mmCIF file with all atom_site columns, C-alpha atoms in Angstrom:
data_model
loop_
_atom_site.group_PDB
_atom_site.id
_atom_site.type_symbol
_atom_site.label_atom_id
_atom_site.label_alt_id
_atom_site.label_comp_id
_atom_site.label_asym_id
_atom_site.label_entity_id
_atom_site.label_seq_id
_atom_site.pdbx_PDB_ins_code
_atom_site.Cartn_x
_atom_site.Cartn_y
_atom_site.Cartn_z
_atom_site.occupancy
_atom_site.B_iso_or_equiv
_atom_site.pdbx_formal_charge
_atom_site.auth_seq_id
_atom_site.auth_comp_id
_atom_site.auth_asym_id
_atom_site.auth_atom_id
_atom_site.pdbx_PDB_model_num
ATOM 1  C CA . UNK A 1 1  ? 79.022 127.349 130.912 1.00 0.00 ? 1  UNK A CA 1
ATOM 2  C CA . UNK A 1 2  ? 81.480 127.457 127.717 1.00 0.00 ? 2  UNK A CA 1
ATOM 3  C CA . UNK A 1 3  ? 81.931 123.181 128.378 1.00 0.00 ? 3  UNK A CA 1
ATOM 4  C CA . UNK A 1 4  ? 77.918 122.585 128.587 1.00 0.00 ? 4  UNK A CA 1
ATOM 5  C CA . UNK A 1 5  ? 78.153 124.650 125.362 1.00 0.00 ? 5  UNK A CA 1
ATOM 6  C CA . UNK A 1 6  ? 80.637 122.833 123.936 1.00 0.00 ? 6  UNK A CA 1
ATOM 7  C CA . UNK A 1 7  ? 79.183 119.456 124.870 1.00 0.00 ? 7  UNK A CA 1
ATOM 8  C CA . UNK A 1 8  ? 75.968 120.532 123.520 1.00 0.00 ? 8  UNK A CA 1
ATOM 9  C CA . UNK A 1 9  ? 77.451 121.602 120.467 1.00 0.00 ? 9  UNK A CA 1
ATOM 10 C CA . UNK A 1 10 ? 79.691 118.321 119.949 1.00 0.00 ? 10 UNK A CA 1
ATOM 11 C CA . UNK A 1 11 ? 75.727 116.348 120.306 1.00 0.00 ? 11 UNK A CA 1
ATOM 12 C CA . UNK A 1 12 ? 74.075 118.280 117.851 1.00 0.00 ? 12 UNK A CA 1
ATOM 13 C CA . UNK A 1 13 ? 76.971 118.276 115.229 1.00 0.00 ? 13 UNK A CA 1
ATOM 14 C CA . UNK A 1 14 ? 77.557 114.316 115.753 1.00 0.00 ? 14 UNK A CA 1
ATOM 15 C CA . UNK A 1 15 ? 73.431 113.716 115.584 1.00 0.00 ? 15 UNK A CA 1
ATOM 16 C CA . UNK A 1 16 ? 72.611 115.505 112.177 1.00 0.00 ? 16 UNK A CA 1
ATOM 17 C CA . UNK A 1 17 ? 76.006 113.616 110.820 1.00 0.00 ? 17 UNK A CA 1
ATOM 18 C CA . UNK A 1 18 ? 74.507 110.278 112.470 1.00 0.00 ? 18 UNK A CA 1
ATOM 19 C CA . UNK A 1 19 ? 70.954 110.975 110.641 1.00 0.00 ? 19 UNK A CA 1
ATOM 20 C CA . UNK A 1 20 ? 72.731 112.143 107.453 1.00 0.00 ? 20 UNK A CA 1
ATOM 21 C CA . UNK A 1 21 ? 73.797 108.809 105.998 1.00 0.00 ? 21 UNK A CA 1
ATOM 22 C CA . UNK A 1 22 ? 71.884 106.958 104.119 1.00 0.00 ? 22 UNK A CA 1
ATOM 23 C CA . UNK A 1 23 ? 72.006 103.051 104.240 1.00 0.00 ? 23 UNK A CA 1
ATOM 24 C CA . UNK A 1 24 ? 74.244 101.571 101.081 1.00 0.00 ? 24 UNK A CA 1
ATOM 25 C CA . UNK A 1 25 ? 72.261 100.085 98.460  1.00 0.00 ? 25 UNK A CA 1
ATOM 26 C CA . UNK A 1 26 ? 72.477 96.474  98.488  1.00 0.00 ? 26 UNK A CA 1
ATOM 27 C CA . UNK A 1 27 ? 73.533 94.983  94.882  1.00 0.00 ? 27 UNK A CA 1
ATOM 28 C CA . UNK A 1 28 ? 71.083 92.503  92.917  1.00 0.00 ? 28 UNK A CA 1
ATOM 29 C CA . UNK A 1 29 ? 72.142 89.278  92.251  1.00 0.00 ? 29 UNK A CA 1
ATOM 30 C CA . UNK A 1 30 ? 72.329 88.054  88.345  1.00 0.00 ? 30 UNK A CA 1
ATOM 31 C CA . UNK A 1 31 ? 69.529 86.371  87.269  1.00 0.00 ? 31 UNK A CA 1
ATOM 32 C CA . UNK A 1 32 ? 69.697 83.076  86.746  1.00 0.00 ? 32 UNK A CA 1
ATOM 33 C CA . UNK A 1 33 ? 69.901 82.114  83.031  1.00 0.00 ? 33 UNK A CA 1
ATOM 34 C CA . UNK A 1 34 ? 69.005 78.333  83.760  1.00 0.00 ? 34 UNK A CA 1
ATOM 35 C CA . UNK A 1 35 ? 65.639 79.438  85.435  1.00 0.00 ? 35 UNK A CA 1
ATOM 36 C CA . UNK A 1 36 ? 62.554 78.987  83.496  1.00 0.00 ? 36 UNK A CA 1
ATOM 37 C CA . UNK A 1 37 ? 59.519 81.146  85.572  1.00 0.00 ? 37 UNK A CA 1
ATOM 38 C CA . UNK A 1 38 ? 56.590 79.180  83.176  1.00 0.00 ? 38 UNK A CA 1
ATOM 39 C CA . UNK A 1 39 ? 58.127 76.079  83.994  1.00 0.00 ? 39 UNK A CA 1
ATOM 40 C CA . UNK A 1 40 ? 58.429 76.650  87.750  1.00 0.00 ? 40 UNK A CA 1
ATOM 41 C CA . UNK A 1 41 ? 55.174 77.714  88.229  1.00 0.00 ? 41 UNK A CA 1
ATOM 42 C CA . UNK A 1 42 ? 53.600 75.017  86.343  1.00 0.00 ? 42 UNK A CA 1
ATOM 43 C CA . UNK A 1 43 ? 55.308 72.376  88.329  1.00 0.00 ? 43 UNK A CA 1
ATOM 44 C CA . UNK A 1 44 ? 53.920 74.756  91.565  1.00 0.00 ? 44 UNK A CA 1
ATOM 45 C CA . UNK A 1 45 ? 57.896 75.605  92.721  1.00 0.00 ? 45 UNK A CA 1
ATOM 46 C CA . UNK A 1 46 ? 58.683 78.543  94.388  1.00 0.00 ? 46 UNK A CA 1
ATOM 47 C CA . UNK A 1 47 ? 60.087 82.419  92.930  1.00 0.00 ? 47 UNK A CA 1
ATOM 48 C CA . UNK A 1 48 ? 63.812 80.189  93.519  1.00 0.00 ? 48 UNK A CA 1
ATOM 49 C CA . UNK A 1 49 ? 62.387 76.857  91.273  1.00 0.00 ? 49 UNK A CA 1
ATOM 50 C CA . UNK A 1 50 ? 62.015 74.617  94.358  1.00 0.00 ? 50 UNK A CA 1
ATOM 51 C CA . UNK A 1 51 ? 59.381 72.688  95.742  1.00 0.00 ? 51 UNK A CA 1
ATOM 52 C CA . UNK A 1 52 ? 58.862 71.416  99.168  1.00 0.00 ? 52 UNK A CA 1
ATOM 53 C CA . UNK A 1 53 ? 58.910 67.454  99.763  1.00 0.00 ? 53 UNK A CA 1
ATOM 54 C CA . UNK A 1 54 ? 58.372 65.360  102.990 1.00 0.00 ? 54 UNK A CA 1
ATOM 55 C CA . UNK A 1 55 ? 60.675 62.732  103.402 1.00 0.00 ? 55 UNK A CA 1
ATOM 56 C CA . UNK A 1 56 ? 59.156 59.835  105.539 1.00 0.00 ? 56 UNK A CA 1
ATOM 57 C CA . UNK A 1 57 ? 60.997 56.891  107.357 1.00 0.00 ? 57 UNK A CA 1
ATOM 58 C CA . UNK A 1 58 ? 59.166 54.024  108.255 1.00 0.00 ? 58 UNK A CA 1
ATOM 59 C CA . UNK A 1 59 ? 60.121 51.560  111.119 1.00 0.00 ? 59 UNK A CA 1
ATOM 60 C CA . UNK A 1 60 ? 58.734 48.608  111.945 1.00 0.00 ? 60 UNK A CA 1
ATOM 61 C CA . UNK A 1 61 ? 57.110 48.033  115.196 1.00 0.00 ? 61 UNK A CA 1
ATOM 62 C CA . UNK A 1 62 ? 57.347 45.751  117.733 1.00 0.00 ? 62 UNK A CA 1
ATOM 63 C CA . UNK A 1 63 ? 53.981 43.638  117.268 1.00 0.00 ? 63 UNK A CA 1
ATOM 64 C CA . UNK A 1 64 ? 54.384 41.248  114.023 1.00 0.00 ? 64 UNK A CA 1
ATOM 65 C CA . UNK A 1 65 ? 51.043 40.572  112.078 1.00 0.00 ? 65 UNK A CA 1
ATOM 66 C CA . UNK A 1 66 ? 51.785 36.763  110.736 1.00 0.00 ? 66 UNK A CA 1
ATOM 67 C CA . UNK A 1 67 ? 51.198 36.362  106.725 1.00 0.00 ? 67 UNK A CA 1
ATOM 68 C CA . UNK A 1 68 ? 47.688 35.401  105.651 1.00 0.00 ? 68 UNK A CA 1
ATOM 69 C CA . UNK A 1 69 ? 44.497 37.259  104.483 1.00 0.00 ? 69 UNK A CA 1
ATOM 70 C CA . UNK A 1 70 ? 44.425 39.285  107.380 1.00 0.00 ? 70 UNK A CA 1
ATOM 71 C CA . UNK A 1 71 ? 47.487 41.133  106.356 1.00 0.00 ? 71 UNK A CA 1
ATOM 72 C CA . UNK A 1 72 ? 46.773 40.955  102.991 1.00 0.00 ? 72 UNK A CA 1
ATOM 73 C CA . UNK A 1 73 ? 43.601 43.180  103.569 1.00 0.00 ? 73 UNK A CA 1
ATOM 74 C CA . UNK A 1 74 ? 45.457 45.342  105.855 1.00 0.00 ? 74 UNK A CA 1
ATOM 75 C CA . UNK A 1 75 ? 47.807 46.457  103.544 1.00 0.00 ? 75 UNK A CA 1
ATOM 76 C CA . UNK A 1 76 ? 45.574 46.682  100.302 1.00 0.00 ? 76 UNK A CA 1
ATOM 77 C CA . UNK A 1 77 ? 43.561 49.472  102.612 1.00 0.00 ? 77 UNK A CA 1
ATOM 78 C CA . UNK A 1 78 ? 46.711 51.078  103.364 1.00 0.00 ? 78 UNK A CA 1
ATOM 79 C CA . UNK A 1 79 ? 47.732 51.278  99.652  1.00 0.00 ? 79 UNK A CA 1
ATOM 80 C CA . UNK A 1 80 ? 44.444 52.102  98.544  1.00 0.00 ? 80 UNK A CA 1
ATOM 81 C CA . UNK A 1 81 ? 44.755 54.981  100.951 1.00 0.00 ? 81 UNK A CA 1
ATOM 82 C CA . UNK A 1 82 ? 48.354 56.246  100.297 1.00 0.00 ? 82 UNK A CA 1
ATOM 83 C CA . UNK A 1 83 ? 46.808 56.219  96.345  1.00 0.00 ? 83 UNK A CA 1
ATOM 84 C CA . UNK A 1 84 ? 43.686 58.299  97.202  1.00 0.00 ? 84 UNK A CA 1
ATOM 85 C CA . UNK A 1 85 ? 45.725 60.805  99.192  1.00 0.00 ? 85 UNK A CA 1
ATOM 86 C CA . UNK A 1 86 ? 48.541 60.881  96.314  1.00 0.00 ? 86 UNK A CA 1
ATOM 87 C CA . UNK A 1 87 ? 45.555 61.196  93.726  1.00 0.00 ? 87 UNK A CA 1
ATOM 88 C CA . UNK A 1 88 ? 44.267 64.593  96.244  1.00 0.00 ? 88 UNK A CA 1
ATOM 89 C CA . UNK A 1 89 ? 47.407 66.264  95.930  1.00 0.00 ? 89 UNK A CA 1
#
């Protein structure tokens, strides 16, 4: 009887110091002096001053289009769309 005390007691002593502690504050970083807010969110950067980018790699395929007007009018439309997409944002 006197152990299941004991042990009982030894539970109730190590829970309230277990619940007791509070977590430790965590400390702030310095602010950056070089960071201008206006500036970032003019330019549509993120609460850090970057912006996202997509970096594409273009390889060439296996079927050749020979040189001529056909190709010429093939790649006009395909700059005339990359200009309308880069005009949308």
């Amino acid at each position: 009887m006197s152990r299941s005390l004991l042990a009982i007691a030894i539970f109730a002593v190590c829970s309230v110091a277990a619940f007791g502690q509070t977590p430790e504050a965590k400390p702030t970083p310095p602010a950056n002096p070089k960071y201008d807010a206006e500036l970032a969110k003019k330019l549509g950067a993120d609460n850090m001053g970057m912006r996202s980018y997509v970096l594409v790699i273009l390889k060439t395929g296996p079927k050749t289009i020979p040189a001529g007007k056909e190709r010429d009018e093939m790649f006009a439309g395909h700059f005339a769309n990359m200009t309308r997409l880069a005009k949308e944002g």
